Short mmCIF file of C-alpha atoms and ligand atoms in Angstrom, two decimals:
data_model
loop_
_atom_site.label_atom_id
_atom_site.label_comp_id
_atom_site.label_asym_id
_atom_site.label_seq_id
_atom_site.Cartn_x
_atom_site.Cartn_y
_atom_site.Cartn_z
CA MET C 1489 137.67 115.78 107.41
CA HIS C 1490 139.79 113.21 105.57
CA THR C 1491 142.22 111.19 107.94
CA LYS C 1492 145.29 112.64 108.82
CA PHE C 1493 148.01 110.52 109.98
CA ILE C 1494 150.67 111.68 112.55
CA ILE C 1495 154.20 108.46 112.61
CA VAL C 1496 155.98 109.02 115.61
CA LEU C 1497 159.41 107.46 114.83
CA GLY C 1498 162.60 106.76 117.49
CA SER C 1499 166.05 107.22 116.54
CA LEU C 1500 169.10 106.33 118.36
CA MET C 1501 167.83 104.49 121.11
CA SER C 1502 165.22 102.86 122.64
CA GLY C 1503 163.47 104.88 125.95
CA LEU C 1504 163.08 108.35 124.68
CA GLY C 1505 159.60 108.39 125.00
CA LYS C 1506 158.32 108.00 121.66
CA GLY C 1507 155.18 106.72 124.16
CA ALA C 1508 154.83 109.99 125.72
CA VAL C 1509 154.98 112.02 122.70
CA THR C 1510 152.35 110.00 121.09
CA SER C 1511 150.11 110.00 124.36
CA SER C 1512 150.92 114.19 124.41
CA LEU C 1513 149.82 114.62 120.71
CA LEU C 1514 146.68 112.48 121.24
CA LYS C 1515 145.81 114.71 124.36
CA ILE C 1516 146.69 117.76 122.48
CA LEU C 1517 144.68 116.81 119.23
CA SER C 1518 141.29 115.52 121.80
CA MET C 1519 142.05 118.61 123.50
CA TYR C 1520 141.13 120.62 120.09
CA GLY C 1521 138.06 118.42 119.57
CA TYR C 1522 139.37 115.98 116.98
CA LYS C 1523 138.32 112.23 117.13
CA VAL C 1524 141.86 110.74 117.30
CA LEU C 1525 143.25 107.39 118.34
CA PRO C 1526 146.43 105.75 118.05
CA ILE C 1527 148.09 102.52 116.96
CA LYS C 1528 150.86 100.90 117.91
CA PHE C 1529 153.56 98.82 115.74
CA ASP C 1530 155.24 96.11 117.06
CA GLY C 1531 157.87 94.21 115.52
CA TYR C 1532 158.24 91.20 117.42
CA LEU C 1533 156.78 87.93 116.20
CA ASN C 1534 154.89 87.16 119.42
CA TYR C 1535 151.14 87.47 118.53
CA ASP C 1536 150.86 89.83 121.33
CA CYS C 1537 152.40 91.02 124.61
CA GLY C 1538 150.52 87.60 126.80
CA THR C 1539 153.44 85.64 127.38
CA MET C 1540 155.98 88.14 127.92
CA ASN C 1541 157.84 88.45 130.86
CA PRO C 1542 157.54 91.48 132.65
CA TYR C 1543 161.18 92.25 133.78
CA ARG C 1544 162.13 92.14 129.74
CA HIS C 1545 159.28 93.89 128.59
CA GLY C 1546 157.74 96.08 131.15
CA GLU C 1547 153.77 95.45 132.24
CA VAL C 1548 151.53 93.68 130.06
CA PHE C 1549 148.62 95.95 129.91
CA VAL C 1550 144.89 94.60 129.24
CA LEU C 1551 141.97 96.52 127.40
CA ASP C 1552 138.68 96.07 128.44
CA ASP C 1553 138.08 93.67 125.09
CA GLY C 1554 140.87 91.66 126.96
CA GLY C 1555 143.64 92.53 124.66
CA GLU C 1556 146.98 92.15 125.93
CA VAL C 1557 148.86 94.47 124.84
CA ASP C 1558 152.17 96.86 125.14
CA MET C 1559 152.49 99.29 128.24
CA ASP C 1560 152.46 102.43 126.14
CA PHE C 1561 148.64 101.43 125.47
CA GLY C 1562 148.37 102.58 129.57
CA MET C 1563 149.66 105.61 128.65
CA TYR C 1564 147.57 106.26 125.64
CA GLU C 1565 144.81 105.66 127.63
CA ARG C 1566 145.85 107.77 131.18
CA PHE C 1567 146.02 110.69 128.73
CA LEU C 1568 143.29 110.04 126.19
CA ASN C 1569 140.80 108.89 129.21
CA LYS C 1570 139.40 106.42 126.54
CA ASN C 1571 138.94 102.76 126.46
CA LEU C 1572 140.73 101.53 123.78
CA THR C 1573 140.63 98.14 121.66
CA LYS C 1574 143.23 95.90 120.73
CA ALA C 1575 142.76 96.74 117.38
CA SER C 1576 145.08 99.26 117.82
CA SER C 1577 147.75 96.78 118.39
CA ILE C 1578 149.58 95.48 115.27
CA THR C 1579 152.38 93.22 115.91
CA GLY C 1580 154.85 91.64 113.57
CA GLY C 1581 152.91 88.44 115.10
CA LYS C 1582 149.80 89.39 113.92
CA LEU C 1583 150.76 90.19 110.59
CA MET C 1584 153.00 86.61 109.96
CA ASP C 1585 150.39 84.85 111.48
CA HIS C 1586 147.60 86.33 108.81
CA ILE C 1587 150.04 86.46 105.80
CA LEU C 1588 150.63 82.55 106.43
CA LYS C 1589 147.10 81.96 106.87
CA ASN C 1590 145.93 83.38 103.58
CA GLU C 1591 148.94 81.69 101.93
CA ARG C 1592 147.72 78.45 103.02
CA ALA C 1593 144.23 79.08 101.82
CA GLY C 1594 145.94 79.98 98.29
CA ARG C 1595 144.61 83.65 98.36
CA TYR C 1596 147.72 84.59 96.66
CA LEU C 1597 146.97 83.01 93.70
CA GLY C 1598 150.33 81.52 93.01
CA GLU C 1599 152.49 84.63 93.77
CA ASP C 1600 155.57 84.52 96.16
CA VAL C 1601 154.72 85.83 99.04
CA GLN C 1602 157.29 89.06 99.83
CA ILE C 1603 157.57 91.37 102.57
CA ILE C 1604 156.99 94.36 100.26
CA PRO C 1605 154.06 94.12 98.32
CA HIS C 1606 152.10 91.77 101.10
CA LEU C 1607 153.33 92.51 104.65
CA THR C 1608 153.24 96.11 103.66
CA ASP C 1609 150.03 95.98 101.90
CA GLU C 1610 148.57 94.72 104.93
CA ILE C 1611 149.75 97.00 107.04
CA LYS C 1612 148.54 100.03 105.10
CA LYS C 1613 145.07 97.98 104.82
CA ARG C 1614 144.92 97.63 108.63
CA VAL C 1615 145.54 101.41 109.01
CA LEU C 1616 143.11 103.01 106.67
CA ASP C 1617 140.34 100.24 107.81
CA PHE C 1618 141.05 101.44 111.37
CA ALA C 1619 141.01 105.34 110.47
CA SER C 1620 137.47 104.65 108.11
CA LYS C 1621 136.05 102.09 110.58
CA ASN C 1622 136.40 104.56 113.41
CA LYS C 1623 135.43 107.15 111.84
CA LEU C 1624 138.71 109.48 112.68
CA ASP C 1625 139.94 112.70 112.22
CA PHE C 1626 143.67 111.86 112.99
CA VAL C 1627 145.60 108.51 113.88
CA ILE C 1628 148.66 108.94 115.87
CA ILE C 1629 151.04 105.77 114.99
CA GLU C 1630 153.74 104.66 117.27
CA VAL C 1631 156.32 102.42 115.40
CA GLY C 1632 158.06 100.23 118.39
CA GLY C 1633 161.73 100.23 118.32
CA THR C 1634 164.29 102.26 116.65
CA VAL C 1635 164.44 103.39 113.08
CA GLY C 1636 167.74 101.12 111.53
CA ASP C 1637 166.18 97.82 113.26
CA ILE C 1638 165.18 94.98 111.03
CA GLU C 1639 161.83 94.24 113.35
CA ASN C 1640 160.19 97.48 112.48
CA SER C 1641 161.63 98.56 109.11
CA TYR C 1642 158.31 96.68 107.18
CA PHE C 1643 156.17 98.99 109.02
CA ILE C 1644 158.38 101.91 108.39
CA GLU C 1645 158.75 100.91 104.62
CA ALA C 1646 154.86 100.59 104.73
CA MET C 1647 154.50 104.11 106.11
CA ARG C 1648 156.68 105.93 103.25
CA GLN C 1649 154.63 103.98 101.21
CA LEU C 1650 151.56 105.57 102.82
CA SER C 1651 152.93 109.14 102.50
CA THR C 1652 153.18 109.14 98.85
CA SER C 1653 148.56 108.84 98.89
CA GLU C 1654 147.44 110.07 102.28
CA ASP C 1655 148.34 113.19 104.58
CA LEU C 1656 150.71 111.99 106.74
CA VAL C 1657 153.42 113.47 109.16
CA PHE C 1658 156.68 112.38 110.62
CA ILE C 1659 157.69 112.93 113.77
CA ASP C 1660 161.19 111.79 114.64
CA VAL C 1661 162.02 111.49 118.30
CA THR C 1662 165.87 111.51 118.77
CA TYR C 1663 168.54 111.70 121.96
CA ILE C 1664 170.53 114.99 122.62
CA PRO C 1665 173.45 114.04 124.98
CA LYS C 1666 175.15 116.37 126.63
CA LEU C 1667 178.92 115.49 127.72
CA ASN C 1668 179.83 117.01 131.29
CA VAL C 1669 183.29 117.57 130.53
CA VAL C 1670 182.56 119.52 127.64
CA GLY C 1671 179.62 121.07 128.95
CA GLU C 1672 177.99 120.73 125.53
CA GLN C 1673 174.56 119.64 124.02
CA LYS C 1674 175.67 117.11 121.03
CA THR C 1675 174.05 116.69 118.03
CA LYS C 1676 176.33 114.31 116.08
CA PRO C 1677 174.36 110.86 116.95
CA ALA C 1678 171.07 112.70 115.97
CA GLN C 1679 172.69 113.88 113.12
CA SER C 1680 173.80 110.11 111.99
CA ALA C 1681 170.47 109.16 112.64
CA PHE C 1682 168.63 111.46 110.30
CA ARG C 1683 170.96 109.95 107.77
CA LEU C 1684 169.60 106.37 108.59
CA LEU C 1685 165.94 107.51 108.61
CA MET C 1686 166.73 109.72 105.25
CA GLY C 1687 168.35 106.43 103.72
CA SER C 1688 164.43 104.69 104.48
CA GLY C 1689 162.94 107.55 102.44
CA ILE C 1690 161.82 109.53 104.97
CA ILE C 1691 162.12 113.26 105.93
CA PRO C 1692 160.85 114.18 109.37
CA ASP C 1693 158.43 117.09 109.50
CA PHE C 1694 159.34 117.16 113.44
CA ILE C 1695 162.23 116.44 115.63
CA VAL C 1696 161.14 116.09 118.79
CA CYS C 1697 164.70 116.03 121.39
CA ARG C 1698 164.76 113.96 124.22
CA SER C 1699 167.60 115.47 126.42
CA GLU C 1700 167.91 116.38 129.98
CA GLU C 1701 167.85 120.27 130.10
CA ARG C 1702 166.45 122.15 127.49
CA LEU C 1703 167.68 122.58 124.06
CA GLU C 1704 170.16 125.22 123.59
CA GLU C 1705 170.02 127.72 120.68
CA SER C 1706 172.75 126.29 119.16
CA THR C 1707 171.51 123.05 119.04
CA ILE C 1708 168.16 123.57 117.59
CA ARG C 1709 170.27 125.51 114.38
CA LYS C 1710 172.72 122.79 113.80
CA LEU C 1711 169.58 120.05 113.85
CA SER C 1712 167.59 122.49 111.66
CA LEU C 1713 170.82 122.54 109.11
CA PHE C 1714 171.43 119.05 109.11
CA ALA C 1715 167.60 118.01 108.87
CA ASN C 1716 166.75 120.54 106.65
CA LEU C 1717 164.08 121.62 108.53
CA PRO C 1718 162.94 125.37 109.84
CA LYS C 1719 164.02 125.64 113.34
CA GLU C 1720 160.73 126.02 114.57
CA ARG C 1721 159.97 122.26 113.61
CA ILE C 1722 162.48 121.23 116.34
CA VAL C 1723 160.96 120.43 119.28
CA ASP C 1724 161.78 120.36 122.82
CA SER C 1725 161.16 117.23 125.33
CA SER C 1726 163.65 117.78 128.13
CA ASP C 1727 163.19 116.29 131.50
CA LEU C 1728 160.11 117.56 133.28
CA ASN C 1729 158.98 116.92 136.73
CA THR C 1730 156.12 114.61 135.46
CA VAL C 1731 155.24 113.19 132.14
CA TYR C 1732 151.58 114.72 132.20
CA GLU C 1733 153.45 117.97 131.46
CA LEU C 1734 154.38 117.20 127.97
CA PRO C 1735 151.42 118.37 126.24
CA LEU C 1736 151.29 121.39 128.25
CA HIS C 1737 155.35 121.84 127.34
CA PHE C 1738 154.92 120.89 123.36
CA ILE C 1739 151.57 123.87 123.81
CA ARG C 1740 153.78 126.13 125.40
CA GLN C 1741 156.21 125.75 122.32
CA GLY C 1742 153.57 126.35 119.61
CA PHE C 1743 153.77 122.48 118.57
CA ASP C 1744 150.36 122.21 118.43
CA LYS C 1745 149.88 124.94 116.06
CA ARG C 1746 152.64 124.28 113.93
CA LEU C 1747 151.60 120.57 113.79
CA LEU C 1748 147.98 121.83 112.95
CA TYR C 1749 149.22 123.86 110.30
CA ARG C 1750 151.53 121.62 108.40
CA PHE C 1751 148.16 119.43 108.02
CA GLY C 1752 146.97 122.91 106.50
CA ILE C 1753 144.85 123.63 109.85
CA LYS C 1754 145.00 127.49 110.75
CA ASP C 1755 141.96 128.52 112.43
CA ARG C 1756 141.34 125.51 114.86
CA LYS C 1757 141.45 126.39 118.73
CA ILE C 1758 142.04 124.55 122.08
CA ASN C 1759 139.17 123.68 124.34
CA LYS C 1760 140.15 126.22 126.91
CA ASN C 1761 138.13 124.24 129.92
CA LYS C 1762 139.58 120.92 128.67
CA LEU C 1763 143.15 122.72 128.86
CA ILE C 1764 142.65 124.03 132.44
CA ARG C 1765 141.39 121.00 133.54
CA TRP C 1766 144.32 119.07 132.33
CA GLN C 1767 146.83 122.22 134.08
CA LYS C 1768 145.23 121.45 137.21
CA ILE C 1769 145.51 118.22 137.41
CA VAL C 1770 149.53 118.62 136.43
CA SER C 1771 149.68 121.31 139.42
CA ALA C 1772 148.30 118.87 141.48
CA VAL C 1773 150.55 116.04 140.75
CA ASN C 1774 153.31 118.66 141.00
CA GLU C 1775 152.47 119.64 144.55
CA GLN C 1776 154.62 118.60 147.13
CA LYS C 1777 153.25 118.61 150.82
CA ASN C 1778 155.84 118.47 153.64
CA LYS C 1779 154.65 115.26 155.07
CA PRO C 1780 154.92 112.48 152.44
CA LEU C 1781 153.26 109.39 152.68
CA SER C 1782 155.05 106.07 152.82
CA ILE C 1783 154.11 103.56 150.74
CA GLY C 1784 155.07 100.19 149.82
CA ILE C 1785 154.82 97.99 147.21
CA VAL C 1786 156.14 94.47 147.59
CA GLY C 1787 156.39 92.58 144.67
CA LYS C 1788 158.84 90.50 142.60
CA TYR C 1789 159.82 92.53 139.78
CA THR C 1790 160.64 95.75 141.96
CA HIS C 1791 164.06 96.08 140.15
CA LEU C 1792 162.33 96.95 137.22
CA ARG C 1793 159.62 99.46 137.56
CA ASP C 1794 158.06 99.61 134.62
CA SER C 1795 156.82 96.02 135.61
CA TYR C 1796 154.17 97.99 137.75
CA VAL C 1797 153.78 101.15 136.13
CA SER C 1798 150.05 101.27 136.42
CA VAL C 1799 150.21 100.63 140.09
CA LYS C 1800 152.41 103.86 140.08
CA GLU C 1801 150.49 106.03 137.97
CA ALA C 1802 147.42 104.83 139.55
CA ILE C 1803 148.79 106.26 143.01
CA THR C 1804 149.98 109.06 141.26
CA HIS C 1805 146.15 110.07 139.98
CA SER C 1806 144.78 109.50 143.60
CA SER C 1807 147.57 111.43 145.51
CA ALA C 1808 146.96 114.52 143.11
CA LYS C 1809 143.21 114.18 143.57
CA LEU C 1810 143.86 113.94 147.44
CA HIS C 1811 146.34 116.69 147.50
CA VAL C 1812 148.56 114.51 149.13
CA SER C 1813 152.42 113.48 148.44
CA TYR C 1814 153.81 109.66 148.49
CA ASN C 1815 157.25 108.33 149.13
CA LEU C 1816 157.42 104.88 147.21
CA LYS C 1817 159.40 101.94 148.74
CA TRP C 1818 159.74 99.04 146.33
CA ILE C 1819 160.69 95.97 148.30
CA GLU C 1820 161.36 92.54 146.64
CA ALA C 1821 159.70 90.17 148.47
CA GLU C 1822 162.54 87.64 149.07
CA ASP C 1823 164.35 90.36 151.00
CA ILE C 1824 161.29 90.42 153.46
CA GLU C 1825 161.72 86.67 153.47
CA SER C 1826 165.42 86.91 154.21
CA ALA C 1827 165.50 90.11 156.93
CA GLY C 1828 161.94 89.55 158.39
CA PRO C 1829 159.17 91.88 158.10
CA GLU C 1830 159.98 94.54 160.85
CA LYS C 1831 162.95 95.40 159.56
CA ILE C 1832 161.84 96.44 156.04
CA LEU C 1833 158.26 97.61 156.47
CA ALA C 1834 158.12 99.43 159.95
CA GLY C 1835 157.25 102.94 159.43
CA LEU C 1836 154.96 102.14 156.01
CA ASN C 1837 152.03 104.16 155.94
CA GLY C 1838 150.67 101.55 153.30
CA ILE C 1839 151.48 98.26 151.96
CA ILE C 1840 150.65 97.37 148.24
CA VAL C 1841 150.93 93.28 147.09
CA PRO C 1842 150.30 93.93 143.20
CA GLY C 1843 149.83 91.27 140.29
CA GLY C 1844 152.19 88.61 139.77
CA PHE C 1845 153.17 85.16 138.43
CA GLY C 1846 155.22 82.11 139.81
CA LYS C 1847 156.30 80.79 142.85
CA ARG C 1848 159.40 83.17 143.58
CA GLY C 1849 158.92 85.73 146.65
CA ILE C 1850 155.66 84.42 147.66
CA GLU C 1851 156.42 83.94 151.37
CA GLY C 1852 157.70 87.07 151.59
CA MET C 1853 154.52 88.76 150.30
CA ILE C 1854 152.21 86.50 152.58
CA THR C 1855 154.76 88.00 155.65
CA ALA C 1856 154.20 91.32 154.36
CA ILE C 1857 150.56 90.76 154.28
CA ARG C 1858 150.32 89.41 157.47
CA TYR C 1859 152.48 92.42 159.13
CA ALA C 1860 150.15 95.02 157.37
CA ARG C 1861 147.07 92.97 159.27
CA GLU C 1862 148.27 92.39 162.82
CA ASN C 1863 150.01 96.37 162.66
CA LYS C 1864 146.69 97.70 161.18
CA ILE C 1865 149.08 99.00 158.16
CA PRO C 1866 146.19 100.04 154.98
CA PHE C 1867 147.01 97.27 152.39
CA LEU C 1868 145.49 96.93 149.03
CA GLY C 1869 145.95 93.63 147.02
CA LEU C 1870 145.63 93.38 143.60
CA CYS C 1871 144.86 89.99 141.95
CA LEU C 1872 147.45 87.84 143.17
CA GLY C 1873 147.52 90.10 146.19
CA MET C 1874 144.02 89.44 147.06
CA GLN C 1875 144.64 85.41 146.47
CA LEU C 1876 147.65 86.03 148.72
CA MET C 1877 145.41 87.94 151.23
CA SER C 1878 143.11 84.77 151.17
CA ILE C 1879 145.76 82.68 151.77
CA GLU C 1880 147.29 84.69 154.83
CA PHE C 1881 144.17 84.42 156.60
CA ALA C 1882 143.42 80.95 155.62
CA ARG C 1883 146.88 80.03 157.35
CA ASN C 1884 146.98 82.74 160.16
CA VAL C 1885 143.04 83.08 161.45
CA CYS C 1886 141.68 80.37 159.92
CA GLY C 1887 144.44 77.69 161.42
CA LEU C 1888 144.65 76.02 157.76
CA LYS C 1889 148.36 75.46 158.39
CA GLY C 1890 150.32 75.41 154.67
CA ALA C 1891 147.14 76.86 153.01
CA ASN C 1892 148.42 77.58 149.47
CA SER C 1893 147.48 78.45 145.56
CA SER C 1894 147.94 75.39 143.46
CA GLU C 1895 149.76 77.84 141.52
CA PHE C 1896 152.88 77.49 144.06
CA ASN C 1897 152.16 73.93 145.37
CA LYS C 1898 150.37 71.64 143.84
CA ASN C 1899 150.68 69.24 147.01
CA SER C 1900 149.07 71.64 149.93
CA LYS C 1901 146.23 70.02 151.49
CA TYR C 1902 144.38 73.48 151.35
CA LYS C 1903 144.37 74.54 147.76
CA VAL C 1904 142.37 78.06 149.22
CA ILE C 1905 143.54 79.21 145.69
CA ASP C 1906 142.92 76.97 143.03
CA LEU C 1907 142.60 76.83 139.17
CA MET C 1908 139.33 77.75 137.63
CA PRO C 1909 137.73 74.84 136.58
CA GLU C 1910 137.62 76.08 132.91
CA GLN C 1911 141.50 76.33 132.67
CA ARG C 1912 142.42 73.41 133.97
CA SER C 1913 142.27 71.70 129.97
CA ILE C 1914 143.53 74.73 128.68
CA SER C 1915 147.08 74.38 127.27
CA ASP C 1916 147.25 77.34 124.43
CA LYS C 1917 148.95 79.90 126.66
CA GLY C 1918 146.99 82.40 124.67
CA ALA C 1919 143.84 81.35 125.81
CA SER C 1920 144.36 80.30 129.12
CA MET C 1921 143.37 83.51 131.19
CA ARG C 1922 140.24 85.22 132.37
CA LEU C 1923 140.79 88.52 130.66
CA GLY C 1924 139.41 91.96 129.97
CA ALA C 1925 136.87 93.83 131.77
CA LEU C 1926 134.09 91.83 133.68
CA PRO C 1927 131.04 93.09 135.83
CA ILE C 1928 131.72 93.02 139.52
CA LYS C 1929 128.55 92.71 142.01
CA VAL C 1930 129.23 94.46 145.13
CA LEU C 1931 127.63 92.54 147.82
CA LYS C 1932 127.65 94.32 151.26
CA LYS C 1933 126.56 98.28 151.58
CA ASP C 1934 129.42 99.81 153.52
CA SER C 1935 131.91 97.76 152.83
CA ILE C 1936 135.13 98.97 151.54
CA ILE C 1937 134.54 98.19 147.95
CA HIS C 1938 130.81 99.85 147.92
CA MET C 1939 132.15 103.25 149.70
CA ALA C 1940 135.16 103.24 146.96
CA TYR C 1941 132.92 102.87 143.97
CA ASN C 1942 129.69 104.11 145.74
CA ASN C 1943 127.76 101.62 143.54
CA MET C 1944 126.74 98.01 143.75
CA ALA C 1945 127.79 97.19 140.17
CA VAL C 1946 131.00 98.09 138.86
CA SER C 1947 133.10 96.99 136.14
CA GLU C 1948 137.22 96.13 136.26
CA ARG C 1949 139.60 94.60 133.91
CA HIS C 1950 140.97 91.12 134.77
CA ARG C 1951 143.88 88.95 134.07
CA HIS C 1952 144.28 85.72 135.97
CA ARG C 1953 144.12 81.91 135.76
CA TYR C 1954 143.47 81.35 139.82
CA GLU C 1955 141.00 82.35 142.10
CA ILE C 1956 139.32 81.51 145.51
CA ASN C 1957 138.21 77.83 145.83
CA ASN C 1958 134.62 78.36 146.58
CA ARG C 1959 135.11 75.52 149.17
CA TYR C 1960 136.86 77.53 151.75
CA ARG C 1961 133.96 81.02 151.36
CA PRO C 1962 132.55 79.44 154.66
CA ILE C 1963 135.43 78.99 156.52
CA LEU C 1964 137.06 82.36 155.57
CA ASN C 1965 134.00 83.89 156.09
CA ARG C 1966 133.37 82.25 159.69
CA ASN C 1967 136.71 83.64 160.77
CA GLY C 1968 136.20 86.98 159.59
CA LEU C 1969 137.04 87.55 156.27
CA VAL C 1970 134.49 89.62 154.43
CA ILE C 1971 133.44 88.63 151.28
CA SER C 1972 132.56 91.83 149.88
CA ALA C 1973 132.01 91.27 146.16
CA VAL C 1974 131.31 88.51 143.54
CA THR C 1975 130.82 87.97 140.19
CA PRO C 1976 127.19 88.32 138.68
CA ASP C 1977 126.44 84.84 139.12
CA ARG C 1978 127.90 84.87 142.43
CA SER C 1979 130.18 82.09 141.49
CA ARG C 1980 133.47 83.47 141.79
CA VAL C 1981 135.06 85.75 144.51
CA GLU C 1982 135.77 89.31 143.06
CA ALA C 1983 136.95 91.05 146.40
CA VAL C 1984 137.87 90.32 150.01
CA GLU C 1985 138.43 92.46 152.95
CA TRP C 1986 139.66 92.82 156.79
CA LYS C 1987 137.07 94.00 159.38
CA ASP C 1988 139.35 95.46 162.06
CA SER C 1989 141.42 97.54 159.48
CA PHE C 1990 141.56 98.65 156.06
CA GLY C 1991 142.63 95.83 154.10
CA ILE C 1992 141.12 95.04 150.60
CA GLY C 1993 142.30 92.67 148.21
CA THR C 1994 140.59 92.77 144.72
CA GLN C 1995 140.84 89.67 141.81
CA SER C 1996 140.69 92.65 139.38
CA HIS C 1997 143.41 95.23 138.05
CA PRO C 1998 141.96 98.51 138.86
CA GLU C 1999 144.94 100.14 138.58
CA LEU C 2000 144.56 99.31 134.73
CA LYS C 2001 141.91 101.75 134.37
CA SER C 2002 143.26 104.59 136.74
CA ARG C 2003 143.71 108.07 134.88
CA PRO C 2004 144.31 111.25 136.15
CA GLU C 2005 140.74 112.61 135.27
CA SER C 2006 139.48 109.68 136.58
CA PRO C 2007 141.54 107.89 139.53
CA ALA C 2008 140.77 104.32 140.48
CA PRO C 2009 138.32 104.59 143.52
CA LEU C 2010 140.08 101.70 145.34
CA PHE C 2011 143.32 103.63 145.32
CA VAL C 2012 141.93 106.78 146.56
CA SER C 2013 140.53 104.97 149.40
CA PHE C 2014 143.48 103.43 150.06
CA LEU C 2015 145.59 106.71 149.99
CA ASN C 2016 143.07 108.29 152.01
CA ALA C 2017 143.38 105.08 154.59
CA ALA C 2018 147.40 106.11 154.35
CA SER C 2019 146.53 109.40 155.44
CA ALA C 2020 144.55 108.56 158.31
CA ASN C 2021 147.31 106.25 159.21
CA ALA C 2022 150.06 108.82 158.90
CA GLU C 2023 148.26 111.43 161.26
CA LYS C 2024 148.07 108.45 164.10
N1 LIG G 740 149.36 84.20 139.16
C1 LIG G 740 147.72 84.43 139.74
C2 LIG G 740 146.47 84.05 138.73
O1 LIG G 740 147.05 83.53 137.59
C3 LIG G 740 147.72 85.88 139.73
C4 LIG G 740 147.60 86.74 138.26
C5 LIG G 740 147.63 88.19 138.45
O2 LIG G 740 148.00 89.10 139.46
N2 LIG G 740 147.92 88.59 137.60
O3 LIG G 740 145.61 83.92 138.72
#
């Protein structure tokens, strides 16, 4: 089949769930048995997300190949249950870098280099190469930002140009507000947004409407009139209990069939088993048990939940697998520093310290870890969380007062966590981390990590600059911190554990590979331990 393209655009404002629409369509088409992959366009001039602050931009997601990409990739992978590559991420920065290098190399043969055609041609080339290299039936392209932004205008123009030669469908995701005083859904903002889109030469083939409540008949009628679309092409994307339900919500409306029909595909059937499998997951996610587990996440970006989205999703996947419910308590580490642990952490059934960078809140996280260890509350440390677990142990069990990471105190007497030797001389921020999927060797049978994965060789994604300083391995070990996993050459510690209660820290980020259809093993073990704690 000749590759077909679906372009997902956003109108009016950001945050409408273009990523969820894209992910749901990926899922649906894969359930139809098609070979489908996403591409994400991001207009910013950063090369990738590696240097972005999670507070502003949400979590930096890491792929197997080490690509540091937009958090939407996390959602694509969770839905598609496939490992993507950084070739799916096309940013303004990558394009500009490429164009300028070409220009300096004299490849434009004296032409003046312009957005159209040079940049737009490069975009089209990348999209078409991606499709043919991967032999895809479908490519779904999510255009970051909102129609009307200068940042993404050249991407939209490139797609308009592509639509004249390729089989391509535009989906516009827009917002339908409801004014409570009037009690009516309003379409005027969406109408103005279509005009803007049409001004770029694009008439959407479908309009997906984000709204709090189901679309009213009159809303659909008006949208259909103003967008020149039959009513069946207006799709409801009103709030659902869980985002994982969106593919099912689309299928219930017949969006799948209409989308395929628009491409001239009439007789293809969805794979019933795959559909049932997904339905089961969605009902498990929606299931509410009487006594939810109380799980605390102690971090420093807790005001913006998007900073830890993969951690939250990993908990959701495991809880669905175990058929337990949970309440998340987002805890600012600095609040523990001021109020003390007891007031904030008492009553939790499990504590997670997720990844992070920089000094703020570190002492609060260490206090939380000590509290978890001393009160036998199940603990999971992710990357930074594992480093702090080792520091806490060094300080309070091994008696190494003032132990720290050189990331937070360069003058500490005991740098239990230190820069990896090969990182010391690197100043290029984009090149200074241990990134991507890397093999982990489990050392101890019956350790927490071994029981979680039921395997002595595992692979997880990494993103870190610091690690356990090998000089301190013996003293940590002697005092009872179990070093349960290392790199295959044994040169680096990959996981540490407590002996007396459930506590594990991992240098990797297992949350990045957690999916509804294959929850991260360490999260499953952690939630199991939290359930046991709740039953005490
Ligand atoms: N800041 C720590 C490091 O660079 C931890 C990184 C992380 O948690 N991803 O090693």
